[in-house]
Amino acid sequence: MKICSILILMLAALGLAAPAGADGIIIVDPPPDVPIVKLDEALAIKYHRVEVTIIDQVATTRVDQVFVNDNPWAAEGTYIFPLPEGAGVSDFVMWVDGEPVRGEILEADEAREIYNDIVRRMRDPALLEYVDRKALKASVFPIPPGEERRIELEYSQVLPLDNGLVHYVYPLSTEKYSSKPLEEVVVAVEVESEVPIRTVYSPSHSVFVERDDDFSALLSFEEYDVLPDRDFELYYSVSPEDVGLSLLSYKEPDEDGFFLLLAAPKVEVEPQDVVAKDLILVLDVSGSMEGEKLDQAKDAAAYVLDHLNSEDGFNVVAFSTGVRTFSEEIEPALGRDDGKEFVEGLEAMGGTDINRALLEAAKTADPDRPTTVIFLTDGLATVGVEDTGKILENVAEAAPEDVRIFSFGVGDDVDTDLLDQLSIDHGGASTYVRPGQMINETVSAFYAKINSPVLSNLVVDFGSIKTDQIYPERGPDLFAGSQLVMVGRYRNGGKTTITLSGTVNERKVSIVYPGNNFTEVDGAEFIPRLWATRAIGSYLTEIRLHGEDPELVDAIVALSIRYGIITPYTSFLIEEDDIFSESGREAISREFREELVADAAAPSSGSAAVEKAAFQGGMAAAEAPLTSSVTLFPTSTGADGGVSKAEPRAVSEVVKQVGSKTFVLRDDVWTDTSFDESGMETVRVEFLSEEYFGLIRESPVLGDYFALGERVIVVYDGTAYEVDET
């Protein structure tokens, strides 16, 4: 017999700490002359479309999926659908020759025995992640070679509300068992609530979010020609407060915990609640900007000026060899048409005096008002002060405390060290507009997010909970329609009151949120990897800007190994390095340190430098964990700052992430990276033995780990279990 995952669905919106749900499985009975085939060698999925409607926590999920029999023989057998807890199936249809096939519900014990029996017969442990669940069962009539079968399913469930936060999960990861990439994967979610919706957050996928008001949200995610490897997760919060705050946390016994704080103001903000700000556009009009780049920069400036709020002020500083300013002081928003006329008349010529331009902007800034500087350049400083350190020093002395600098580097001939450090020093961010990207679209999209600040100079107080290693390190301003995503570590768990403080139009404001719980054990498993992603990005940027630091190098190596964070600069996870012993990790740190020292001599401009800066900046500000399985075989950084290419290979072949754990394939054994071969003895467990299934029955989470393969080493509750065939 042969197992085929046809992967259909399942939204498993269970409790925040609950495991994800499961999808549909087809157990196929092939002809006698066909050998056993693993799940990922079975049927192909043509498309997978999911529509979700969530109304006041009641989620209705509709799935439309087509699978194809690419085998040379007819496939028939049994369809099993592991059900999430509390789900009610309202419609299930498998179409066979125009006739619908219905199914029956199996209780959890009966379903578990079916899963275990399949694993024993097929010697394929992949189904073990579904143990301890009820299931829907239906017969599958013969599917001739080359033909398709369509499945339509609808189910509903009530999503639990935990401290104002609602969690929805749809397990796409099992689609990796398709015999070839899916042509199309689409997930669309519509959320409606009587209580205002605040944060909308996905830790798993980059979703498009549309918000027209405070009581609804539309989200969508699409991919093509892909084998999905992660479940789709959605969190959203509901709160009557003007600024909603939610907390998620995760903690393992006897270790510091990890937390994720989400804060978002309402979408529809009254004019009097918007912080009045000043905006200064600092535009590069040197000769290299001539043509399309300058035209796009002008379009971007026009968009920004058109979208000033009524109480905002503005100025424009254009620079090349010299500096031209629209005004000697900040002008009211009513003068925007004159400002646009000034921008339209700019011409590209001459060199690039960055130092003077930024000092001119700082001089016109009002120290009593929040000021946003949009600094756009396509080159290096070639006139006046050219030394990066001196420019940074000059701007630091001249700029008032409330100035936020957002840098836009256009093309590859920019000083990444200057742009990144400017943004770090002055509470902004740096964005790189690569060749082929549109300047006006990039700047306009950015400004739309920061147009309406509602709380500036943000400070977060966690009350009685001791926190540290927080990212972002400096509290950003909070804008209408956007949200704060903050991660960090904490020591002991417990209940606490969190306070957000800031200023609104020179008025001090504090918002108190009682009853937030930092968990004592378990929690949301994705948070440690998200924290590690930001930490590594921050450490790499720190090293690039300020030089190699042995402690930071050791930290990058340890985090990369523990949480499976693979970057172009930390490829040791998938190479033949000994990561399971202290001596091996020390050797890796030494080699990595040598690479970074050589890398420090590389120029701060050029394609490789921009690519590196953009990548590291993206990690440091990531809203979702950087997953190794979607990255091709990593490249390494050469002494010239370039990137040396290795033979392409899917990282998921050698690195897998299950929950908060990372496993690396070594000598055909999936090994937990928290395993220390020099200090741990393993408890041997025979694959498919009674002891094997007994452990899973006692601790179902072990099923998730054992599902990796026939040979696994996993550290669980202080014991290292080694699953082997003998």
XYZ file of C-alpha atoms in Angstrom:
726
model
C 0.000 0.000 0.000
C 1.044 3.590 -0.447
C 0.277 6.813 1.377
C -0.478 9.990 -0.516
C -1.009 13.269 1.171
C -3.361 15.305 -0.828
C -3.087 17.991 1.668
C -6.147 19.723 2.040
C -6.481 21.987 4.788
C -7.128 22.624 8.108
C -7.432 25.647 9.933
C -6.571 24.888 13.397
C -7.491 27.852 15.306
C -7.077 26.336 18.682
C -5.703 27.910 21.815
C -2.577 30.054 21.552
C -0.361 27.233 22.750
C -2.247 24.486 20.939
C -0.746 22.554 18.020
C -1.806 23.254 14.484
C -4.545 21.269 12.835
C -4.082 18.886 9.958
C -5.073 18.368 6.365
C -6.653 15.634 4.271
C -4.757 12.430 3.538
C -5.430 9.845 0.856
C -4.214 6.339 1.582
C -3.882 4.740 -1.827
C -3.943 1.008 -2.608
C -1.657 0.693 -5.667
C -1.373 -2.430 -7.818
C 0.678 -5.309 -6.331
C 3.662 -4.642 -8.594
C 4.050 -1.021 -7.394
C 6.611 -0.569 -4.588
C 5.961 1.472 -1.448
C 6.142 5.198 -2.124
C 6.681 7.961 0.442
C 4.148 10.744 0.892
C 6.138 13.264 -1.101
C 6.375 10.877 -4.047
C 2.633 10.420 -4.370
C -0.195 12.494 -5.810
C 0.308 16.028 -7.107
C -1.745 18.998 -5.970
C -2.863 21.248 -8.823
C -4.169 24.169 -6.809
C -5.196 24.989 -3.265
C -7.635 27.846 -2.644
C -8.836 28.835 0.797
C -11.468 31.409 1.721
C -11.908 32.253 5.393
C -14.581 34.414 6.969
C -14.217 35.319 10.644
C -17.162 37.138 12.188
C -16.879 37.892 15.906
C -14.490 34.939 16.450
C -16.568 32.426 14.467
C -14.363 31.208 11.603
C -15.778 29.521 8.525
C -13.160 27.987 6.244
C -13.914 26.944 2.677
C -11.380 24.871 0.779
C -11.279 24.146 -2.942
C -8.511 21.767 -3.957
C -7.676 19.622 -6.960
C -5.240 16.722 -6.872
C -3.893 14.777 -9.816
C -2.865 11.146 -10.262
C 0.371 11.341 -12.249
C 1.078 7.655 -11.672
C 0.759 5.093 -14.504
C -1.789 3.115 -12.472
C -5.245 3.798 -11.072
C -5.282 5.056 -7.478
C -7.979 4.167 -4.966
C -8.172 3.871 -1.195
C -9.342 5.900 1.791
C -9.463 9.616 2.449
C -8.853 10.731 6.043
C -9.171 14.294 7.249
C -7.712 14.977 10.749
C -10.044 17.495 12.391
C -9.019 20.380 14.642
C -10.526 20.445 18.085
C -14.021 21.908 18.185
C -14.438 22.081 14.390
C -17.814 21.279 12.897
C -17.844 20.083 9.281
C -20.771 21.642 7.444
C -19.911 20.429 3.970
C -17.531 17.879 2.475
C -17.695 16.803 -1.152
C -15.344 14.638 -3.179
C -16.637 14.544 -6.724
C -16.449 11.153 -8.482
C -17.971 10.876 -11.957
C -20.303 13.713 -11.098
C -21.464 12.100 -7.856
C -20.591 13.416 -4.367
C -18.956 11.115 -1.802
C -19.745 11.769 1.854
C -17.724 10.897 4.928
C -18.021 9.711 8.560
C -16.487 11.095 11.760
C -13.936 9.013 13.697
C -13.243 9.647 17.373
C -9.675 10.490 18.417
C -8.741 6.986 19.663
C -9.996 5.298 16.499
C -8.284 7.864 14.272
C -4.993 7.465 16.168
C -5.013 3.711 15.636
C -5.534 4.265 11.904
C -2.598 6.667 11.741
C -0.353 4.304 13.687
C -1.335 1.349 11.532
C -0.529 3.286 8.357
C 2.865 4.309 9.747
C 3.655 0.680 10.636
C 2.613 -0.703 7.259
C 4.181 2.006 5.142
C 7.237 2.698 7.333
C 6.521 6.385 6.776
C 6.291 8.373 10.037
C 4.998 11.604 8.448
C 1.454 11.019 9.758
C 2.571 11.017 13.388
C 2.092 14.782 13.617
C -1.664 14.152 13.434
C -1.993 11.811 16.422
C -4.575 12.495 19.100
C -7.174 13.988 16.725
C -10.625 13.140 15.500
C -10.926 12.586 11.761
C -13.273 12.635 8.795
C -13.109 9.422 6.730
C -14.364 8.721 3.191
C -13.807 6.146 0.446
C -11.787 7.066 -2.620
C -12.950 5.432 -5.827
C -10.411 4.626 -8.571
C -8.658 7.651 -10.057
C -7.398 6.695 -13.529
C -3.872 7.752 -14.534
C -3.703 11.423 -15.474
C -7.142 12.265 -14.100
C -8.069 14.811 -11.422
C -10.281 14.792 -8.348
C -11.731 17.905 -6.769
C -12.417 18.253 -3.061
C -14.575 20.952 -1.527
C -14.795 21.295 2.211
C -16.347 23.747 4.615
C -16.014 23.761 8.383
C -16.642 26.217 11.192
C -15.251 26.755 14.666
C -15.213 29.315 17.436
C -11.780 30.888 17.839
C -10.807 31.420 21.479
C -10.112 34.925 22.742
C -7.042 35.203 24.989
C -6.376 38.630 26.502
C -7.930 40.346 23.491
C -5.992 38.237 20.957
C -7.542 35.810 18.444
C -5.439 33.111 16.733
C -6.203 31.350 13.447
C -4.074 28.602 11.849
C -4.421 27.003 8.449
C -1.854 24.216 7.935
C -0.324 24.683 4.531
C 2.886 22.888 5.496
C 1.581 19.445 4.594
C 1.362 20.527 0.965
C 5.086 19.762 0.851
C 4.030 16.137 0.315
C 2.763 16.944 -3.173
C 4.826 15.116 -5.809
C 5.483 18.422 -7.567
C 5.058 22.156 -6.869
C 1.525 23.529 -6.756
C 0.515 25.796 -9.597
C -1.352 28.064 -7.207
C -1.836 28.594 -3.471
C -4.282 31.315 -2.402
C -5.466 32.161 1.110
C -7.965 35.003 1.555
C -9.281 36.034 4.980
C -12.077 38.473 5.804
C -12.374 39.534 9.439
C -15.326 41.416 10.920
C -15.821 42.339 14.564
C -18.234 44.345 16.676
C -15.280 45.329 18.885
C -12.640 47.420 17.073
C -9.822 45.429 15.472
C -6.343 46.708 16.337
C -3.321 44.564 15.448
C -3.378 42.235 12.444
C -0.273 40.072 12.316
C 1.024 36.984 10.514
C 4.227 35.389 11.824
C 4.310 32.920 8.940
C 3.699 34.774 5.673
C 3.990 38.188 4.107
C 0.322 39.097 3.761
C -1.367 42.022 2.081
C -3.649 43.751 4.592
C -6.389 46.205 3.641
C -8.057 48.251 6.384
C -10.835 50.726 5.560
C -12.176 51.039 9.088
C -11.665 49.785 12.636
C -14.166 46.930 12.435
C -12.955 44.916 9.450
C -9.823 43.701 7.722
C -9.068 41.907 4.457
C -5.949 39.785 4.159
C -4.560 37.795 1.273
C -1.584 35.614 0.501
C -0.704 34.111 -2.886
C 2.125 31.953 -4.180
C 2.663 30.159 -7.467
C 4.759 27.153 -8.462
C 5.607 26.398 -4.846
C 5.674 23.619 -2.267
C 4.380 25.343 0.890
C 6.396 24.404 3.955
C 4.800 26.500 6.709
C 1.332 26.696 8.194
C -0.506 29.961 7.584
C -0.991 31.741 10.913
C -2.956 34.871 11.721
C -3.269 36.815 14.959
C -5.587 39.757 15.386
C -6.543 41.706 18.470
C -9.773 43.415 19.442
C -9.908 46.284 21.894
C -12.085 49.309 22.632
C -8.913 51.271 23.538
C -7.629 53.895 21.100
C -4.325 51.996 21.108
C -4.654 48.234 21.391
C -1.869 46.195 22.991
C -1.388 42.424 22.949
C 1.300 40.178 24.370
C 2.484 36.710 23.345
C 5.247 34.835 25.126
C 7.159 31.560 25.138
C 9.336 30.000 27.836
C 11.118 26.700 28.315
C 11.735 25.401 31.853
C 14.820 26.827 33.585
C 15.517 29.250 30.708
C 14.749 32.904 30.049
C 11.577 33.446 28.053
C 10.785 35.316 24.838
C 7.979 37.806 24.288
C 6.268 39.526 21.379
C 4.429 42.788 22.000
C 1.988 44.099 19.404
C 0.563 47.616 19.662
C -1.617 49.397 17.134
C -3.765 52.539 17.202
C -7.142 52.759 15.565
C -7.294 53.138 11.786
C -9.685 56.090 11.796
C -8.021 58.815 13.843
C -9.598 62.175 14.606
C -7.511 65.145 13.356
C -6.955 66.398 16.903
C -5.435 63.024 17.849
C -2.775 63.150 15.120
C 0.616 64.455 16.213
C 1.506 67.596 14.264
C 4.914 67.083 12.644
C 7.374 68.815 10.360
C 8.676 67.136 7.246
C 11.965 67.976 5.551
C 12.719 66.475 2.143
C 16.456 66.284 1.452
C 16.804 65.500 -2.255
C 19.960 64.617 -4.175
C 20.013 66.548 -7.496
C 23.605 65.780 -8.459
C 24.432 64.959 -12.074
C 23.986 61.206 -11.560
C 20.278 61.773 -10.775
C 19.563 63.175 -14.230
C 16.707 61.603 -16.174
C 14.299 58.991 -14.866
C 15.685 58.939 -11.301
C 15.088 62.667 -10.805
C 11.639 62.445 -12.409
C 10.664 59.679 -9.976
C 12.136 61.599 -7.030
C 10.017 64.606 -8.012
C 6.899 62.401 -8.188
C 7.688 61.030 -4.731
C 8.150 64.547 -3.323
C 4.851 65.673 -4.854
C 3.046 62.713 -3.272
C 4.503 63.505 0.150
C 3.616 67.202 -0.050
C 0.088 66.423 -1.257
C -0.466 64.184 1.790
C 0.700 66.549 4.515
C -1.785 66.911 7.361
C -3.304 70.340 7.933
C -1.169 71.071 11.024
C 2.090 69.810 9.486
C 4.969 71.950 8.333
C 7.539 71.263 5.609
C 10.702 72.299 3.859
C 12.736 71.034 0.904
C 16.539 70.910 0.739
C 18.000 70.131 -2.687
C 21.713 69.408 -2.883
C 24.462 68.750 -5.397
C 27.731 70.710 -5.366
C 25.797 73.378 -3.482
C 22.561 73.476 -1.498
C 19.219 75.103 -2.356
C 16.402 75.333 0.179
C 12.767 76.048 -0.489
C 12.657 78.249 2.603
C 14.894 79.430 5.414
C 12.378 78.002 7.892
C 9.604 75.443 8.168
C 6.556 76.472 6.122
C 2.922 75.528 6.882
C 1.233 72.792 4.844
C -0.868 75.443 3.061
C 2.251 76.340 1.070
C 2.579 72.876 -0.451
C 1.797 74.079 -4.007
C 4.740 76.469 -3.866
C 6.874 73.627 -2.540
C 5.825 71.369 -5.431
C 6.651 74.142 -7.897
C 10.108 74.444 -6.307
C 10.685 70.689 -6.637
C 9.467 70.612 -10.239
C 12.022 73.240 -11.194
C 15.012 71.294 -9.863
C 17.685 70.185 -12.339
C 20.386 67.542 -11.972
C 23.990 68.723 -12.164
C 27.205 68.829 -10.137
C 28.639 66.764 -7.272
C 27.247 65.510 -3.948
C 27.623 67.512 -0.725
C 25.780 65.293 1.746
C 27.241 66.904 4.875
C 26.072 70.417 4.051
C 22.625 69.237 2.971
C 21.966 67.382 6.221
C 23.281 70.282 8.316
C 20.983 72.673 6.440
C 18.033 70.371 7.199
C 19.015 70.203 10.862
C 19.279 73.985 11.020
C 15.694 74.506 9.848
C 14.240 71.835 12.177
C 12.139 73.127 15.058
C 13.438 71.507 18.289
C 9.969 71.758 19.837
C 8.195 69.682 17.166
C 8.677 66.107 15.930
C 10.543 66.272 12.622
C 10.752 63.623 9.917
C 13.646 63.892 7.458
C 13.371 61.938 4.203
C 16.920 61.807 2.866
C 17.220 60.536 -0.712
C 20.542 60.081 -2.491
C 22.064 57.963 -5.243
C 25.761 58.470 -4.535
C 28.694 58.993 -2.215
C 29.801 62.315 -0.757
C 32.106 63.897 -3.368
C 32.063 67.564 -2.297
C 32.820 69.174 1.078
C 33.182 66.745 3.999
C 33.579 63.263 2.521
C 34.555 61.282 5.622
C 31.624 59.171 6.829
C 32.541 59.412 10.508
C 32.837 63.199 10.372
C 29.472 63.567 8.609
C 27.801 61.411 11.282
C 29.450 63.432 14.030
C 28.379 66.744 12.491
C 24.761 65.653 12.067
C 24.639 64.263 15.615
C 25.724 67.636 17.012
C 23.345 69.688 14.847
C 20.116 67.647 14.785
C 17.539 68.210 17.562
C 16.522 65.154 19.596
C 13.101 64.864 17.960
C 14.493 64.519 14.418
C 13.901 61.128 12.766
C 16.021 60.449 9.666
C 14.737 57.970 7.085
C 17.359 57.303 4.422
C 16.674 56.122 0.875
C 19.675 54.846 -1.074
C 18.986 54.791 -4.816
C 21.061 52.344 -6.858
C 24.284 50.651 -5.795
C 26.674 53.629 -5.578
C 25.592 54.727 -2.103
C 27.440 54.714 1.221
C 25.568 52.014 3.133
C 27.549 52.655 6.327
C 26.496 56.312 6.305
C 22.834 55.685 5.509
C 22.411 52.878 8.046
C 24.195 54.684 10.869
C 22.257 57.904 10.231
C 18.997 56.023 10.589
C 20.164 54.132 13.688
C 21.444 57.289 15.401
C 18.283 59.259 14.682
C 15.495 56.727 15.221
C 14.619 56.115 11.577
C 15.232 53.374 9.040
C 17.175 52.927 5.821
C 15.647 51.656 2.586
C 17.508 50.653 -0.559
C 15.907 51.220 -3.948
C 17.627 48.703 -6.180
C 18.096 49.137 -9.941
C 14.765 48.496 -11.643
C 12.699 49.527 -8.614
C 10.559 52.646 -8.686
C 11.696 55.466 -6.381
C 8.287 57.128 -6.292
C 6.462 53.911 -5.391
C 8.933 53.060 -2.622
C 8.885 56.504 -1.013
C 5.111 56.913 -1.389
C 4.402 53.539 0.241
C 6.728 54.439 3.097
C 5.188 57.854 3.685
C 1.661 56.448 3.664
C 2.652 54.426 6.745
C 4.155 57.323 8.715
C 1.861 60.129 7.628
C -0.187 60.265 10.833
C 1.790 59.778 14.055
C -0.426 59.353 17.130
C 2.232 58.724 19.783
C 5.830 59.956 19.507
C 8.885 59.235 21.673
C 7.352 55.890 22.629
C 8.503 54.184 25.851
C 7.304 50.746 27.031
C 7.322 49.871 30.754
C 6.858 46.169 31.545
C 6.115 46.668 35.234
C 7.341 43.882 37.511
C 8.732 41.718 34.686
C 12.475 41.946 34.050
C 13.074 42.299 30.299
C 16.171 42.785 28.158
C 17.613 42.276 24.656
C 14.649 44.107 23.137
C 14.255 44.850 19.412
C 13.784 47.535 18.288
C 16.123 48.892 20.947
C 14.688 52.406 20.657
C 10.934 52.882 20.826
C 9.676 54.144 17.455
C 6.839 56.569 16.884
C 3.415 54.950 16.578
C 1.434 55.771 13.442
C -2.263 55.440 12.574
C -2.868 52.341 10.469
C 0.470 50.753 11.382
C 1.639 48.710 14.351
C 4.564 48.169 16.656
C 6.130 44.701 16.613
C 8.560 44.404 19.549
C 10.397 41.266 20.668
C 12.646 40.593 23.644
C 13.683 38.290 26.485
C 12.293 38.049 30.020
C 13.360 36.230 33.170
C 10.548 35.000 35.399
C 7.005 34.822 34.122
C 3.822 36.101 35.714
C 1.106 38.750 35.475
C 2.076 42.378 35.042
C 0.843 45.792 33.971
C 2.349 47.233 30.790
C 2.400 50.988 30.253
C 2.893 52.827 26.943
C 4.123 56.399 27.329
C 4.782 59.099 24.774
C 3.840 62.563 23.630
C 0.880 63.861 21.640
C 1.380 67.426 20.466
C 3.753 68.257 23.322
C 1.381 66.620 25.830
C 2.662 63.648 27.864
C 0.418 60.587 27.578
C 0.464 57.240 29.407
C -1.776 54.266 28.578
C -2.041 51.446 31.128
C -2.720 47.793 30.207
C -3.221 45.556 33.276
C -3.368 41.761 33.354
C -0.755 40.843 30.753
C 0.710 37.387 31.310
C 4.307 36.340 30.625
C 3.953 32.572 30.524
C 5.878 30.350 32.960
C 6.193 27.523 30.406
C 5.411 26.874 26.698
C 3.489 29.463 24.645
C 3.777 30.664 21.027
C 6.637 28.621 19.572
C 7.538 30.984 16.715
C 8.671 33.826 19.029
C 12.204 32.533 19.834
C 13.002 32.247 16.132
C 11.620 35.734 15.425
C 13.731 37.139 18.268
C 16.816 35.304 16.971
C 16.211 36.665 13.448
C 16.189 40.246 14.711
C 19.134 39.671 17.050
C 21.328 38.211 14.286
C 20.405 41.046 11.920
C 21.250 43.601 14.587
C 24.554 41.889 15.467
C 25.604 41.625 11.813
C 24.835 45.308 11.258
C 26.765 46.248 14.407
C 29.802 44.284 13.195
C 29.577 45.742 9.685
C 29.415 49.321 10.968
C 31.767 49.132 13.958
C 34.054 46.163 13.425
C 34.281 42.554 14.529
C 33.401 41.760 18.148
C 34.204 38.193 19.374
C 31.194 38.112 21.702
C 28.807 39.108 18.918
C 30.337 36.520 16.578
C 29.839 33.781 19.179
C 26.258 34.928 19.703
C 25.509 34.834 15.950
C 26.913 31.297 15.674
C 24.972 30.059 18.722
C 21.665 31.614 17.580
C 22.050 30.457 13.995
C 22.614 26.859 15.117
C 19.948 26.794 17.825
C 17.149 28.388 15.793
C 18.122 27.449 12.243
C 18.641 31.022 11.052
C 20.652 30.662 7.846
C 22.017 33.751 6.124
C 24.563 34.316 3.352
C 27.066 34.841 6.178
C 26.214 31.855 8.404
C 26.137 28.863 6.067
C 27.894 26.546 8.535
C 24.574 24.900 9.448
C 24.390 23.098 6.125
C 28.072 22.443 5.682
C 30.020 19.545 7.154
C 30.987 21.419 10.303
C 30.697 19.834 13.739
C 27.943 21.874 15.338
C 27.130 19.303 18.042
C 30.206 19.801 20.219
C 31.686 22.757 22.038
C 35.029 22.420 20.237
C 33.268 22.322 16.879
C 31.332 25.498 17.591
C 34.485 27.243 18.762
C 36.153 26.335 15.459
C 33.168 27.688 13.535
C 33.351 30.959 15.492
C 37.048 31.332 14.670
C 36.440 30.752 10.959
C 33.464 33.101 10.942
C 35.502 35.761 12.743
C 38.222 35.529 10.092
C 35.600 35.959 7.349
C 34.199 39.044 9.065
C 37.643 40.595 9.509
C 38.294 40.143 5.784
C 34.820 41.439 5.033
C 35.469 44.621 7.027
C 37.990 45.688 4.383
C 35.318 45.587 1.681
C 33.928 48.909 0.402
C 30.674 50.239 1.876
C 29.247 50.935 -1.577
C 28.605 48.765 -4.593
C 26.093 46.027 -5.356
C 27.415 43.566 -2.741
C 27.451 46.224 -0.002
C 23.897 47.374 -0.759
C 22.629 43.812 -0.933
C 24.264 43.050 2.407
C 22.921 46.197 4.092
C 19.401 45.614 2.808
C 19.446 41.988 3.938
C 20.766 42.736 7.416
C 18.394 45.668 7.861
C 15.501 43.444 6.854
C 16.508 40.866 9.446
C 16.859 43.462 12.205
C 13.320 44.734 11.513
C 11.734 41.394 10.559
C 8.104 40.899 11.557
C 8.258 37.148 10.894
C 11.015 34.634 11.621
C 13.581 34.071 8.895
C 12.998 30.452 7.904
C 15.765 28.345 6.464
C 13.557 26.125 4.357
C 12.673 28.768 1.802
C 16.273 29.785 1.129
C 18.493 28.229 -1.490
C 21.878 26.877 -0.500
C 23.455 29.914 1.186
C 26.351 31.783 -0.234
C 29.376 33.032 1.682
C 30.985 36.441 1.749
C 34.382 36.781 0.140
C 37.250 39.032 1.154
C 36.220 41.574 -1.460
C 32.735 41.850 0.018
C 31.285 39.927 -2.884
C 29.180 36.819 -2.586
C 30.590 33.454 -3.626
C 28.006 31.138 -5.105
C 27.702 27.501 -4.124
C 25.852 24.780 -5.967
C 22.115 25.463 -5.539
C 20.442 23.147 -3.052
C 17.230 23.427 -1.096
C 18.093 24.142 2.530
C 14.996 22.179 3.564
C 16.852 19.047 2.466
C 19.251 19.387 5.389
C 17.597 21.777 7.882
C 14.066 21.498 9.267
C 12.247 23.455 11.953
C 9.607 21.842 14.143
C 7.992 24.074 16.746
C 10.785 25.938 18.523
C 13.368 23.285 17.586
C 15.784 23.034 14.664
C 16.983 19.735 13.194
C 19.996 19.217 10.941
C 20.532 16.141 8.768
C 23.865 14.565 9.718
C 24.823 11.073 8.531
C 21.177 10.432 7.598
C 20.007 11.327 11.135
C 17.759 14.325 11.818
C 19.531 15.728 14.887
C 18.202 18.351 17.304
C 20.669 21.265 17.393
C 20.289 21.445 21.177
C 21.919 17.985 21.363
C 25.497 18.020 22.689
C 27.226 14.835 21.581
C 30.102 15.423 23.983
C 27.918 15.696 27.069
C 24.710 13.770 26.380
C 23.925 10.067 26.304
C 20.990 9.015 24.126
C 18.110 6.709 24.991
C 17.750 4.365 22.028
C 14.238 3.821 20.703
C 13.568 1.291 17.954
C 11.644 2.711 15.002
C 7.994 1.527 15.045
C 8.463 -0.462 18.277
C 5.881 -0.565 21.056
C 8.116 1.783 23.064
C 8.154 4.167 20.074
C 4.363 4.442 19.911
C 4.105 4.448 23.699
C 6.273 7.564 23.951
C 4.096 9.333 21.389
C 0.940 8.301 23.232
C 2.302 9.739 26.509
C 3.735 12.911 24.892
C 1.996 13.645 21.549
C 4.484 16.452 20.786
C 7.103 13.731 20.204
C 5.029 12.678 17.203
C 5.860 16.009 15.555
C 9.590 15.306 15.994
C 9.491 11.590 15.149
C 7.561 12.459 11.955
C 10.817 13.805 10.484
C 12.033 10.352 9.485
C 13.166 6.893 10.481
C 16.289 8.185 12.263
C 15.908 11.108 14.666
C 17.709 12.473 17.732
C 15.568 14.861 19.792
C 16.123 16.393 23.227
C 12.824 16.489 25.105
C 12.261 17.196 28.799
C 15.959 16.724 29.531
C 16.280 13.368 27.722
C 17.926 12.786 24.330
C 15.898 10.174 22.431
C 17.563 8.466 19.483
C 15.190 6.757 17.067
C 16.860 4.134 14.900
C 15.774 1.341 12.600
C 17.556 -1.283 14.686
